[in-house]
mmCIF file of C-alpha atoms and ligand atoms in Angstrom:
data_model
loop_
_atom_site.group_PDB
_atom_site.id
_atom_site.type_symbol
_atom_site.label_atom_id
_atom_site.label_comp_id
_atom_site.label_asym_id
_atom_site.label_seq_id
_atom_site.Cartn_x
_atom_site.Cartn_y
_atom_site.Cartn_z
ATOM 1 C CA UNK A 57 0.276 -0.171 0.128
ATOM 2 C CA UNK A 58 1.222 3.668 -1.096
ATOM 3 C CA UNK A 59 1.170 6.605 1.607
ATOM 4 C CA UNK A 60 -1.352 9.201 0.083
ATOM 5 C CA UNK A 61 1.119 12.330 -0.306
ATOM 6 C CA UNK A 62 -0.031 15.028 2.659
ATOM 7 C CA UNK A 63 -1.139 18.140 2.070
ATOM 8 C CA UNK A 64 0.345 21.426 2.292
ATOM 9 C CA UNK A 65 0.248 23.523 5.095
ATOM 10 C CA UNK A 66 -0.294 27.905 3.580
ATOM 11 C CA UNK A 67 -0.790 30.489 5.914
ATOM 12 C CA UNK A 68 -1.655 34.492 5.771
ATOM 13 C CA UNK A 69 -0.631 37.370 6.982
ATOM 14 C CA UNK A 70 -0.551 41.364 7.613
ATOM 15 C CA UNK A 71 -2.068 43.702 9.646
ATOM 16 C CA UNK A 72 -5.735 44.227 9.836
ATOM 17 C CA UNK A 73 -7.230 45.010 6.807
ATOM 18 C CA UNK A 74 -4.968 43.973 3.899
ATOM 19 C CA UNK A 75 -7.332 41.438 2.410
ATOM 20 C CA UNK A 76 -6.571 38.481 4.250
ATOM 21 C CA UNK A 77 -9.914 37.153 4.349
ATOM 22 C CA UNK A 78 -11.034 38.398 1.072
ATOM 23 C CA UNK A 79 -7.827 36.515 -0.332
ATOM 24 C CA UNK A 80 -8.052 33.358 1.111
ATOM 25 C CA UNK A 81 -11.264 32.990 -0.632
ATOM 26 C CA UNK A 82 -9.611 33.551 -3.926
ATOM 27 C CA UNK A 83 -6.775 30.588 -3.066
ATOM 28 C CA UNK A 84 -9.751 28.189 -2.422
ATOM 29 C CA UNK A 85 -11.284 29.094 -5.956
ATOM 30 C CA UNK A 86 -8.119 28.186 -7.039
ATOM 31 C CA UNK A 87 -6.712 25.202 -5.784
ATOM 32 C CA UNK A 88 -10.453 24.112 -5.904
ATOM 33 C CA UNK A 89 -10.047 24.522 -9.222
ATOM 34 C CA UNK A 90 -6.775 22.229 -9.587
ATOM 35 C CA UNK A 91 -9.030 19.748 -8.281
ATOM 36 C CA UNK A 92 -6.742 20.260 -4.674
ATOM 37 C CA UNK A 93 -8.750 18.766 -1.545
ATOM 38 C CA UNK A 94 -8.593 22.364 1.020
ATOM 39 C CA UNK A 95 -10.146 23.485 4.049
ATOM 40 C CA UNK A 96 -9.452 27.103 5.696
ATOM 41 C CA UNK A 97 -9.466 28.290 9.225
ATOM 42 C CA UNK A 98 -8.070 31.148 10.848
ATOM 43 C CA UNK A 99 -6.334 31.807 14.566
ATOM 44 C CA UNK A 100 -6.799 32.335 16.808
ATOM 45 C CA UNK A 101 -9.622 29.868 16.713
ATOM 46 C CA UNK A 102 -10.727 27.196 13.867
ATOM 47 C CA UNK A 103 -11.843 24.868 16.896
ATOM 48 C CA UNK A 104 -14.948 25.755 18.861
ATOM 49 C CA UNK A 105 -12.609 26.100 21.768
ATOM 50 C CA UNK A 106 -10.395 28.336 19.804
ATOM 51 C CA UNK A 107 -13.611 30.190 19.183
ATOM 52 C CA UNK A 108 -14.491 30.780 22.764
ATOM 53 C CA UNK A 109 -9.848 31.898 23.652
ATOM 54 C CA UNK A 110 -10.338 33.993 20.241
ATOM 55 C CA UNK A 111 -13.710 36.251 22.058
ATOM 56 C CA UNK A 112 -11.422 36.933 24.647
ATOM 57 C CA UNK A 113 -8.087 37.971 23.142
ATOM 58 C CA UNK A 114 -10.306 40.311 20.558
ATOM 59 C CA UNK A 115 -12.961 40.794 23.676
ATOM 60 C CA UNK A 116 -13.341 43.759 25.795
ATOM 61 C CA UNK A 117 -14.607 41.413 28.823
ATOM 62 C CA UNK A 118 -11.919 41.395 30.890
ATOM 63 C CA UNK A 119 -9.761 45.120 30.394
ATOM 64 C CA UNK A 120 -6.365 44.971 30.839
ATOM 65 C CA UNK A 121 -5.120 42.009 29.193
ATOM 66 C CA UNK A 122 -1.469 41.231 30.350
ATOM 67 C CA UNK A 123 1.270 40.686 26.554
ATOM 68 C CA UNK A 124 2.232 36.760 28.928
ATOM 69 C CA UNK A 125 -1.761 36.186 28.687
ATOM 70 C CA UNK A 126 -1.852 37.153 25.505
ATOM 71 C CA UNK A 127 0.878 35.186 24.255
ATOM 72 C CA UNK A 128 0.283 32.016 26.434
ATOM 73 C CA UNK A 129 -3.919 31.992 24.942
ATOM 74 C CA UNK A 130 -2.690 32.041 21.585
ATOM 75 C CA UNK A 131 -0.571 29.166 21.931
ATOM 76 C CA UNK A 132 -3.280 27.495 24.268
ATOM 77 C CA UNK A 133 -5.479 28.240 21.055
ATOM 78 C CA UNK A 134 -2.931 26.852 18.614
ATOM 79 C CA UNK A 135 -1.848 24.032 20.628
ATOM 80 C CA UNK A 136 -5.957 22.223 20.139
ATOM 81 C CA UNK A 137 -5.836 23.711 16.654
ATOM 82 C CA UNK A 138 -3.231 22.074 15.330
ATOM 83 C CA UNK A 139 -4.018 19.083 16.944
ATOM 84 C CA UNK A 140 -7.457 18.668 16.278
ATOM 85 C CA UNK A 141 -8.183 21.104 12.892
ATOM 86 C CA UNK A 142 -4.732 21.837 11.326
ATOM 87 C CA UNK A 143 -2.411 17.488 11.817
ATOM 88 C CA UNK A 144 -5.235 15.207 10.651
ATOM 89 C CA UNK A 145 -5.932 17.359 7.335
ATOM 90 C CA UNK A 146 -2.677 17.292 6.388
ATOM 91 C CA UNK A 147 -1.957 13.936 7.327
ATOM 92 C CA UNK A 148 -5.316 13.300 4.961
ATOM 93 C CA UNK A 149 -3.617 15.153 2.564
ATOM 94 C CA UNK A 150 -5.413 18.782 2.675
ATOM 95 C CA UNK A 151 -4.191 21.783 1.982
ATOM 96 C CA UNK A 152 -4.888 24.032 5.266
ATOM 97 C CA UNK A 153 -4.606 27.813 4.407
ATOM 98 C CA UNK A 154 -4.702 29.209 7.220
ATOM 99 C CA UNK A 155 -5.738 32.914 8.474
ATOM 100 C CA UNK A 156 -2.737 34.095 10.747
ATOM 101 C CA UNK A 157 -0.275 31.340 12.330
ATOM 102 C CA UNK A 158 2.590 31.840 14.327
ATOM 103 C CA UNK A 159 4.196 34.671 12.159
ATOM 104 C CA UNK A 160 1.332 36.856 13.355
ATOM 105 C CA UNK A 161 2.898 36.338 17.095
ATOM 106 C CA UNK A 162 6.162 37.219 16.360
ATOM 107 C CA UNK A 163 4.819 40.551 14.680
ATOM 108 C CA UNK A 164 1.661 41.520 17.269
ATOM 109 C CA UNK A 165 3.475 39.593 21.002
ATOM 110 C CA UNK A 166 6.514 40.359 19.788
ATOM 111 C CA UNK A 167 6.753 43.632 17.133
ATOM 112 C CA UNK A 168 3.753 45.556 18.788
ATOM 113 C CA UNK A 169 3.665 43.873 22.244
ATOM 114 C CA UNK A 170 7.366 43.799 23.011
ATOM 115 C CA UNK A 171 7.993 40.102 23.843
ATOM 116 C CA UNK A 172 10.854 38.895 23.240
ATOM 117 C CA UNK A 173 11.636 36.366 20.820
ATOM 118 C CA UNK A 174 13.341 34.070 22.421
ATOM 119 C CA UNK A 175 10.443 33.683 24.873
ATOM 120 C CA UNK A 176 7.654 33.101 21.254
ATOM 121 C CA UNK A 177 10.685 30.877 20.177
ATOM 122 C CA UNK A 178 10.362 28.460 23.205
ATOM 123 C CA UNK A 179 6.409 28.324 22.865
ATOM 124 C CA UNK A 180 6.544 27.697 19.172
ATOM 125 C CA UNK A 181 9.048 25.389 19.456
ATOM 126 C CA UNK A 182 7.232 23.281 22.345
ATOM 127 C CA UNK A 183 3.423 23.674 20.738
ATOM 128 C CA UNK A 184 4.676 22.324 16.582
ATOM 129 C CA UNK A 185 8.467 22.731 16.413
ATOM 130 C CA UNK A 186 7.963 20.079 13.648
ATOM 131 C CA UNK A 187 5.759 21.777 11.444
ATOM 132 C CA UNK A 188 5.780 24.737 10.075
ATOM 133 C CA UNK A 189 4.130 26.164 7.203
ATOM 134 C CA UNK A 190 5.229 25.375 3.971
ATOM 135 C CA UNK A 191 4.008 29.002 1.910
ATOM 136 C CA UNK A 192 3.357 32.121 3.535
ATOM 137 C CA UNK A 193 1.259 35.569 2.010
ATOM 138 C CA UNK A 194 2.874 38.330 3.778
ATOM 139 C CA UNK A 195 -0.099 40.597 2.703
ATOM 140 C CA UNK A 196 1.760 44.100 2.561
ATOM 141 C CA UNK A 197 0.798 47.941 2.905
ATOM 142 C CA UNK A 198 1.083 51.479 4.999
ATOM 143 C CA UNK A 199 -0.756 50.959 8.244
ATOM 144 C CA UNK A 200 -3.371 53.758 7.393
ATOM 145 C CA UNK A 201 -4.455 51.819 4.320
ATOM 146 C CA UNK A 202 -5.607 48.871 6.112
ATOM 147 C CA UNK A 203 -6.740 50.780 9.275
ATOM 148 C CA UNK A 204 -9.041 52.507 6.419
ATOM 149 C CA UNK A 205 -10.560 49.349 5.014
ATOM 150 C CA UNK A 206 -10.638 48.255 8.490
ATOM 151 C CA UNK A 207 -12.780 50.842 10.487
ATOM 152 C CA UNK A 208 -15.653 50.741 6.950
ATOM 153 C CA UNK A 209 -16.978 47.792 9.308
ATOM 154 C CA UNK A 210 -17.839 49.274 12.774
ATOM 155 C CA UNK A 211 -16.441 48.938 16.077
ATOM 156 C CA UNK A 212 -13.130 47.932 16.365
ATOM 157 C CA UNK A 213 -11.871 45.109 18.696
ATOM 158 C CA UNK A 214 -8.817 44.729 21.361
ATOM 159 C CA UNK A 215 -6.273 44.859 19.471
ATOM 160 C CA UNK A 216 -8.207 46.876 16.493
ATOM 161 C CA UNK A 217 -7.945 49.228 19.146
ATOM 162 C CA UNK A 218 -4.351 49.818 19.706
ATOM 163 C CA UNK A 219 -2.427 53.481 17.858
ATOM 164 C CA UNK A 220 -0.657 53.299 15.145
ATOM 165 C CA UNK A 221 2.550 52.632 16.030
ATOM 166 C CA UNK A 222 1.248 49.381 17.667
ATOM 167 C CA UNK A 223 0.834 48.413 13.888
ATOM 168 C CA UNK A 224 3.987 50.086 13.195
ATOM 169 C CA UNK A 225 6.064 47.536 15.020
ATOM 170 C CA UNK A 226 4.154 44.685 13.137
ATOM 171 C CA UNK A 227 4.064 45.297 10.330
ATOM 172 C CA UNK A 228 8.248 45.734 10.661
ATOM 173 C CA UNK A 229 8.183 42.592 12.480
ATOM 174 C CA UNK A 230 6.162 41.129 9.974
ATOM 175 C CA UNK A 231 8.169 42.890 6.953
ATOM 176 C CA UNK A 232 11.932 41.525 9.562
ATOM 177 C CA UNK A 233 10.901 38.339 9.305
ATOM 178 C CA UNK A 234 10.083 37.667 5.765
ATOM 179 C CA UNK A 235 13.085 39.195 5.008
ATOM 180 C CA UNK A 236 14.840 36.418 7.293
ATOM 181 C CA UNK A 237 12.360 33.752 5.284
ATOM 182 C CA UNK A 238 12.447 34.235 1.541
ATOM 183 C CA UNK A 239 11.538 30.406 0.643
ATOM 184 C CA UNK A 240 8.752 30.588 2.422
ATOM 185 C CA UNK A 241 7.519 34.167 3.003
ATOM 186 C CA UNK A 242 6.487 36.067 -0.216
ATOM 187 C CA UNK A 243 5.327 39.573 0.309
ATOM 188 C CA UNK A 244 2.597 40.672 -1.318
ATOM 189 C CA UNK A 245 2.109 44.297 -2.032
ATOM 190 C CA UNK A 246 -1.719 44.314 -0.430
ATOM 191 C CA UNK A 247 -1.996 48.908 -1.736
ATOM 192 C CA UNK A 248 -1.656 47.913 -5.098
ATOM 193 C CA UNK A 249 -5.969 47.639 -6.933
ATOM 194 C CA UNK A 250 -7.452 44.419 -5.660
ATOM 195 C CA UNK A 251 -7.280 42.442 -9.048
ATOM 196 C CA UNK A 252 -3.240 43.056 -8.791
ATOM 197 C CA UNK A 253 -3.200 41.376 -4.940
ATOM 198 C CA UNK A 254 -5.516 38.429 -6.440
ATOM 199 C CA UNK A 255 -3.068 38.438 -9.071
ATOM 200 C CA UNK A 256 0.546 38.075 -7.402
ATOM 201 C CA UNK A 257 -0.983 35.181 -5.085
ATOM 202 C CA UNK A 258 -2.101 33.830 -7.985
ATOM 203 C CA UNK A 259 1.329 33.733 -10.082
ATOM 204 C CA UNK A 260 3.244 32.379 -7.176
ATOM 205 C CA UNK A 261 0.428 29.622 -5.769
ATOM 206 C CA UNK A 262 0.584 28.005 -9.525
ATOM 207 C CA UNK A 263 4.639 28.459 -8.971
ATOM 208 C CA UNK A 264 4.092 26.242 -5.520
ATOM 209 C CA UNK A 265 1.734 24.098 -7.003
ATOM 210 C CA UNK A 266 3.928 23.353 -10.285
ATOM 211 C CA UNK A 267 6.775 22.913 -7.760
ATOM 212 C CA UNK A 268 4.134 20.596 -5.558
ATOM 213 C CA UNK A 269 3.658 17.975 -8.042
ATOM 214 C CA UNK A 270 6.951 17.569 -9.497
HETATM 215 N N1 ATP B 269 -6.024 45.613 -2.476
HETATM 216 C C1 ATP B 269 -7.333 46.064 -2.170
HETATM 217 N N2 ATP B 269 -8.192 47.176 -2.478
HETATM 218 C C2 ATP B 269 -9.215 48.217 -1.914
HETATM 219 N N3 ATP B 269 -9.687 47.624 -0.385
HETATM 220 C C3 ATP B 269 -9.765 46.528 -0.486
HETATM 221 C C4 ATP B 269 -8.511 45.136 -1.214
HETATM 222 N N4 ATP B 269 -8.452 43.652 -0.286
HETATM 223 C C5 ATP B 269 -9.569 44.161 0.046
HETATM 224 N N5 ATP B 269 -10.047 45.124 0.116
HETATM 225 C C6 ATP B 269 -11.195 45.472 1.351
HETATM 226 O O1 ATP B 269 -10.978 45.670 2.564
HETATM 227 C C7 ATP B 269 -11.730 45.523 3.331
HETATM 228 C C8 ATP B 269 -10.936 45.111 4.163
HETATM 229 O O2 ATP B 269 -10.843 43.304 3.570
HETATM 230 P P1 ATP B 269 -10.316 41.835 3.731
HETATM 231 O O3 ATP B 269 -11.068 41.549 5.078
HETATM 232 O O4 ATP B 269 -10.246 41.082 3.402
HETATM 233 O O5 ATP B 269 -8.725 42.045 5.444
HETATM 234 P P2 ATP B 269 -8.431 41.495 6.526
HETATM 235 O O6 ATP B 269 -7.230 41.070 6.541
HETATM 236 O O7 ATP B 269 -9.003 39.882 6.959
HETATM 237 O O8 ATP B 269 -9.063 42.019 7.565
HETATM 238 P P3 ATP B 269 -9.238 41.176 9.320
HETATM 239 O O9 ATP B 269 -7.800 41.330 9.794
HETATM 240 O O10 ATP B 269 -9.417 42.929 10.091
HETATM 241 O O11 ATP B 269 -9.362 39.977 9.309
HETATM 242 C C9 ATP B 269 -12.941 44.487 2.491
HETATM 243 O O12 ATP B 269 -13.908 45.304 2.478
HETATM 244 C C10 ATP B 269 -11.666 44.372 1.427
HETATM 245 O O13 ATP B 269 -13.340 44.362 0.536
HETATM 246 MG MG1 MG B 270 -10.071 39.002 8.273
#
């Protein structure tokens, strides 16, 4: 008996309003067209338990939350997500497209909140050291553009309520990671017209699929 090939793990990153949700939908259609079975999921969240943790993280219910508590809740949600959704899907041969993953933790809790990379790296190794995304899209645009898109949507969540300086730090950390991991992380200029953003993503995804099927 031959083992069926494992699925691929694709993550989509970027600050608020860069177009992650919008472009993930197009990525799903693209993979459907190629007859690649895929699931779309998100972090924090992706499981019933994780979605409850997401509410704690994004809501305003408990007032001030310590940065360490925030970091640990992110990884608590991630541990459940990996065990219950991501790992089983990949083992079955499905591709997983995840809206944010550990790069976001480095960007938000590291760059944004100021937690040292070495602390995040410890949790990363513990929770999923042997499982990293195969491909990551970093949708990047200036903070003002992203925030303007998000503010059209209504009440701000706990992260969206942060000042622009917070998102500048988050954005810079994302870009720093992209520079240090160029083979995994593709930066897409998300300030372009949506049709061009989609075309850039499609081109990279096409290359990735072709390479996978070699
Ligand atoms: N390139 C673009 N040009 C103009 N508008 C865009 C572009 N990409 C996305 N939008 C619009 O910006 C808004 C935010 O997009 P979307 O919800 O996909 O962002 P997001 O990254 O998922 O945000 P969040 O981090 O809050 O989940 C939507 O109204 C979407 O239609
Ligand atoms: Mg979204």
